[in-house]
Structures are given as structure tokens and as C-alpha cells.
PDB file of C-alpha atoms in Angstrom:
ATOM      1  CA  UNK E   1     117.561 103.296 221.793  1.00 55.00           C
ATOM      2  CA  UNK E   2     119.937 104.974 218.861  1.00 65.00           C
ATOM      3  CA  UNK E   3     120.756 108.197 218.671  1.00 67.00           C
ATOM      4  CA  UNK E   4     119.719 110.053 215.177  1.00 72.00           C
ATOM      5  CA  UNK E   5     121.816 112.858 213.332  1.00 75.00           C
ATOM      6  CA  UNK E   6     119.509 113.712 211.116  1.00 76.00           C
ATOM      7  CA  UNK E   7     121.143 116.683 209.753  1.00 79.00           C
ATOM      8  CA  UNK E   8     123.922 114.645 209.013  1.00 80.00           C
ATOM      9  CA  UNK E   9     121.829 112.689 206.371  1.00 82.00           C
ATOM     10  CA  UNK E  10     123.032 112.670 203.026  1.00 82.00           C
ATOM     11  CA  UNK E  11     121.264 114.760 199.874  1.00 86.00           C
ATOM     12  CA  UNK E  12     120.329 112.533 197.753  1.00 88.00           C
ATOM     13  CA  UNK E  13     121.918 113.117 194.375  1.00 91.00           C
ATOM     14  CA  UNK E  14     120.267 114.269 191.466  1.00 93.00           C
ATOM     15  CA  UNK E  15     119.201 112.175 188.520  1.00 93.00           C
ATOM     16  CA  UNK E  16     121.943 113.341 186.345  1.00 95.00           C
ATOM     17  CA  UNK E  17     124.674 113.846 188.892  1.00 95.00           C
ATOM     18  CA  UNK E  18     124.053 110.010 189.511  1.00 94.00           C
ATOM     19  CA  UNK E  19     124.211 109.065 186.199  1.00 94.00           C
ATOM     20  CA  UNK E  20     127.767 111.174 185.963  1.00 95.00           C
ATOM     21  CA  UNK E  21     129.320 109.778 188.445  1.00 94.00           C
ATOM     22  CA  UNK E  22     128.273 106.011 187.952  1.00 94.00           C
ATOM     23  CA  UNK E  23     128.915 106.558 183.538  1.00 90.00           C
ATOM     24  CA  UNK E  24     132.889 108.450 184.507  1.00 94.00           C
ATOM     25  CA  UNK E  25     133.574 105.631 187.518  1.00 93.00           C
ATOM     26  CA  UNK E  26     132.712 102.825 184.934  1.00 90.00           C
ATOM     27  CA  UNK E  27     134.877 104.770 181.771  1.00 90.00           C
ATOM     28  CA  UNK E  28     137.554 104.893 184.893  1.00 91.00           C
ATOM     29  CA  UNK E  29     137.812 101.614 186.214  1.00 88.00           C
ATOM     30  CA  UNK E  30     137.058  99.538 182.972  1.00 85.00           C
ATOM     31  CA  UNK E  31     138.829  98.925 179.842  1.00 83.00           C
ATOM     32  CA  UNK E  32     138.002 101.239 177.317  1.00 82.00           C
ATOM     33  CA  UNK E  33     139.421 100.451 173.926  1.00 83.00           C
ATOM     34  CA  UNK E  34     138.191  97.594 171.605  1.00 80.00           C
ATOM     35  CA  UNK E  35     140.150  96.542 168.827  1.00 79.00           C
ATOM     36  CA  UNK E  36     138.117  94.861 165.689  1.00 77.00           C
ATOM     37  CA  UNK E  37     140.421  92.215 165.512  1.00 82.00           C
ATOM     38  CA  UNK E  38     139.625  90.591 169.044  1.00 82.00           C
ATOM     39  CA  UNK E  39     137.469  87.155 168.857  1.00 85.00           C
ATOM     40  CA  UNK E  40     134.111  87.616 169.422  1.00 84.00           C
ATOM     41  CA  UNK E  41     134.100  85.901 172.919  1.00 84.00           C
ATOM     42  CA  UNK E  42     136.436  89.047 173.999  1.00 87.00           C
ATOM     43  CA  UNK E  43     134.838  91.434 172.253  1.00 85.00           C
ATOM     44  CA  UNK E  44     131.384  89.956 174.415  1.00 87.00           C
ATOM     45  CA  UNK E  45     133.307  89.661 177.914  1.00 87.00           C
ATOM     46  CA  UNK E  46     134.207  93.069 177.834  1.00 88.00           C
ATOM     47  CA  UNK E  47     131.113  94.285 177.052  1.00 89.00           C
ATOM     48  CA  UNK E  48     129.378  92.209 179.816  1.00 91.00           C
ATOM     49  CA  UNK E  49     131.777  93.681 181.753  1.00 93.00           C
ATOM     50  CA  UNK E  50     131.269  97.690 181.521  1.00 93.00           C
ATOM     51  CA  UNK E  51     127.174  96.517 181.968  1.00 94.00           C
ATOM     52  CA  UNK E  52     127.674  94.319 185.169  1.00 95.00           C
ATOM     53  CA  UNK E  53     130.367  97.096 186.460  1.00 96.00           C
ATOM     54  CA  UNK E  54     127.379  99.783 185.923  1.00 96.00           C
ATOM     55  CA  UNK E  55     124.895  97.860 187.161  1.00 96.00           C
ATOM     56  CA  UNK E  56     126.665  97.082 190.335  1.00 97.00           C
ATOM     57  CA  UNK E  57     127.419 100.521 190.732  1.00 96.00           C
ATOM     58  CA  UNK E  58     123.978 101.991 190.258  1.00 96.00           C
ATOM     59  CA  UNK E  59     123.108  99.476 193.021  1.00 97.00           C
ATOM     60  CA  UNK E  60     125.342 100.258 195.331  1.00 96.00           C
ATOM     61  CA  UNK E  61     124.302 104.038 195.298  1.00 95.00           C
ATOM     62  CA  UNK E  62     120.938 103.643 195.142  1.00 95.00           C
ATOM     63  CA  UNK E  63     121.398 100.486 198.127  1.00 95.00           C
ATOM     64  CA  UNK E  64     123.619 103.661 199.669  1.00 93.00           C
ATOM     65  CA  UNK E  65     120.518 106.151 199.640  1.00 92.00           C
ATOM     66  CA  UNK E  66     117.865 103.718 200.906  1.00 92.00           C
ATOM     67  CA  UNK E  67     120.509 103.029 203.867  1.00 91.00           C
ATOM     68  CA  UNK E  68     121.229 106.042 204.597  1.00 88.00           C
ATOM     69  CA  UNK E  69     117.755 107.175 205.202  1.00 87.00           C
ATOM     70  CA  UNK E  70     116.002 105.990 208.677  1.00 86.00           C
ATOM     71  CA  UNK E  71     113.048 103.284 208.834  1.00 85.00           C
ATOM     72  CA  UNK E  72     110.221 105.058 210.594  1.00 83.00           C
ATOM     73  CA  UNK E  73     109.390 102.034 211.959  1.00 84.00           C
ATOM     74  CA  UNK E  74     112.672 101.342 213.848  1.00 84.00           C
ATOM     75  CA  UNK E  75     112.986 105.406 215.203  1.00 85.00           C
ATOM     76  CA  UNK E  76     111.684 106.389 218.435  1.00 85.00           C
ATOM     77  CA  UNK E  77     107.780 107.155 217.967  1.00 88.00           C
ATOM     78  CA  UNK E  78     108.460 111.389 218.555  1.00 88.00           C
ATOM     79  CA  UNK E  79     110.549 111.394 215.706  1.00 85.00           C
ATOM     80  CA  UNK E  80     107.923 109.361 213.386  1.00 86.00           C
ATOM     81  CA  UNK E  81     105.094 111.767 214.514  1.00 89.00           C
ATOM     82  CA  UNK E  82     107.371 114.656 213.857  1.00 86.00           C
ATOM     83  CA  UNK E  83     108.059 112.946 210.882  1.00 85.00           C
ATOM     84  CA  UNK E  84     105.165 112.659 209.735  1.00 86.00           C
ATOM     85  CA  UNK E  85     103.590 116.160 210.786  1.00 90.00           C
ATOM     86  CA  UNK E  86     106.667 117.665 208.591  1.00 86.00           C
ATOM     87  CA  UNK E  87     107.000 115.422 205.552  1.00 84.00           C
ATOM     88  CA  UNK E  88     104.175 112.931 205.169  1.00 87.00           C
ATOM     89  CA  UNK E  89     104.805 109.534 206.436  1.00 88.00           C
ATOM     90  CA  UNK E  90     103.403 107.461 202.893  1.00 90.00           C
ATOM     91  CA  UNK E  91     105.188 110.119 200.798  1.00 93.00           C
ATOM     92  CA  UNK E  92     108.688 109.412 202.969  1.00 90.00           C
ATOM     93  CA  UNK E  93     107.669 105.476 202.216  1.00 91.00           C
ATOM     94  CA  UNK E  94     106.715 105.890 198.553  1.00 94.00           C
ATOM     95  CA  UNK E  95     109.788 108.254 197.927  1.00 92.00           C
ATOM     96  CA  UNK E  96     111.870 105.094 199.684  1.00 93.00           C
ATOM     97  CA  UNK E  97     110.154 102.302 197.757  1.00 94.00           C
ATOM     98  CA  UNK E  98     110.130 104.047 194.322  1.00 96.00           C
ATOM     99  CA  UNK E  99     114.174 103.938 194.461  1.00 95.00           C
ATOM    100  CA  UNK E 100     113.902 100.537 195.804  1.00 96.00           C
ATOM    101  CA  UNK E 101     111.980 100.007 192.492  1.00 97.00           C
ATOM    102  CA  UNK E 102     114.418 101.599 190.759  1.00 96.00           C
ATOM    103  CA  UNK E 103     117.521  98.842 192.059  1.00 97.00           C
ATOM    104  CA  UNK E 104     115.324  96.242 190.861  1.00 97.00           C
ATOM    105  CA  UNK E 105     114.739  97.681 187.603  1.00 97.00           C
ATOM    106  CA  UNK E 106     118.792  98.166 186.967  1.00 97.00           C
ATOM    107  CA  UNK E 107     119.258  94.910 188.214  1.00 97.00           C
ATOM    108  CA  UNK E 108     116.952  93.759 185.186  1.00 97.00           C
ATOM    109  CA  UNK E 109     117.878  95.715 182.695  1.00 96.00           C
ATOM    110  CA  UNK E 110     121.490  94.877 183.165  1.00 96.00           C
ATOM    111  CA  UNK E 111     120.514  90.854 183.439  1.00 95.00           C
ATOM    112  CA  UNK E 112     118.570  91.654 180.268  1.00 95.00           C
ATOM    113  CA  UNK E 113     121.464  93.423 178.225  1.00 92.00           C
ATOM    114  CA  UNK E 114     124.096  90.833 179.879  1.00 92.00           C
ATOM    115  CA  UNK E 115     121.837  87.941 178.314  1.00 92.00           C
ATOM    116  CA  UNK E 116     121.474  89.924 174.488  1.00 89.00           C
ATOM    117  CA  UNK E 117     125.284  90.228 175.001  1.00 88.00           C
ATOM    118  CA  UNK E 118     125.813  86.598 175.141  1.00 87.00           C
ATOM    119  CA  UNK E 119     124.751  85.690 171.956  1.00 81.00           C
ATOM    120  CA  UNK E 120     125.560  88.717 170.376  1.00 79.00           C
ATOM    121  CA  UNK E 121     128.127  87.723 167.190  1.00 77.00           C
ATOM    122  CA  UNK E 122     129.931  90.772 165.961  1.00 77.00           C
ATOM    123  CA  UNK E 123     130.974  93.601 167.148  1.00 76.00           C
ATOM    124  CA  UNK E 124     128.640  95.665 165.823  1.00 75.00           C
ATOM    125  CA  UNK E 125     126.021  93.696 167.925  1.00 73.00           C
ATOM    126  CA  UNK E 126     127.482  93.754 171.236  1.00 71.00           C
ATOM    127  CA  UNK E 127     127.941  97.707 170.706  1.00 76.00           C
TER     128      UNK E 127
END
């Protein structure tokens, strides 16, 4: 049987905190300048890149605070029912599958954007 730290979980960051840190890790690691003279097949790769480089970032927080979170069904059965009696058992699941929700939804929108991208044919459209 595993031993839990639970104080030494993680807080989970805050909407916009999240969206700092993925947006100034992604203006970090990425190229940043386009120049109007590029081909258009440039100009589209490196915008497919910055959305697949935020997308797999969002992802792998989000994956990060799902993980980093116990499964009630996997802890030993005194810390569920304390679980539970403190901070409602569905709520903890519902909290937990509502960001799970939210790593699929990135995952589309980024296939989505990543597929506009493709046959986008000027700069101006792949902006």
C-alpha cells in the first residue's frame, strides 16, 4: 500500500496564471518574427508550429494536474471516506473530469486551427 503526502500536492494554478505561463513559454521557445517575404509554406509551418507548441503545452499541464491529484479509487478506503466527508467525493471527480474535458478540448481546437492553417494562403490568413 503507498504512502500519500497529501500536503505536498500541488495548487492548481489559476486560469490566467496558466494561460501566462503556457502564452510566455511558447513566445520563449518559438520563433517569433515573420518576415512578409517568406513563401507561404513557411509562413504556414511556423504558424502550425507556435499552435502545436501551445497545444502540447496546455496538455502537459493540465495532464500534470490530473496526475498529480490521487484516484480515490486506488487510495486506501480511510482516506476516500475522509475524502469524501471533507470535500465531496462526485465534486473531487467532476472537478477531475471537467479538466480532463478541458485536454480534450485543446487538443481539438489546436487540430482544428492546425487544419485552417494548412490551407491558409497569405499571410494575413494564417495570422
Amino acid at each position: 500500500m503507498p504512502v500519500y503526502n497529501f500536503k505536498a500536492l500541488p495548487s492548481v494554478p489559476t486560469a490566467t496564471d496558466l494561460l501566462d505561463v503556457v502564452l510566455s513559454k511558447t513566445q520563449r521557445q518559438t520563433p517569433t518574427v515573420v518576415r512578409g517575404k517568406w513563401q507561404i509554406s513557411r509562413i504556414r509551418q511556423f504558424y502550425m508550429r507556435k499552435v502545436k507548441f501551445t497545444q502540447q503545452t496546455f496538455h502537459n499541464k493540465l495532464n500534470g494536474v490530473i496526475d498529480s491529484f490521487p484516484k480515490l479509487d486506488d487510495i486506501h478506503p480511510f482516506y476516500a471516506d475522509l475524502m469524501n466527508v471533507l470535500y465531496d467525493r462526485d465534486h473531487y471527480k467532476l472537478a477531475l473530469g471537467q479538466i480532463h474535458t478541458a485536454v480534450n478540448l485543446v487538443d481539438k481546437i489546436a487540430k482544428d486551427y492546425v487544419r485552417l492553417l494548412k490551407y491558409g494562403d497569405s499571410l494575413y490568413r494564417c495570422k
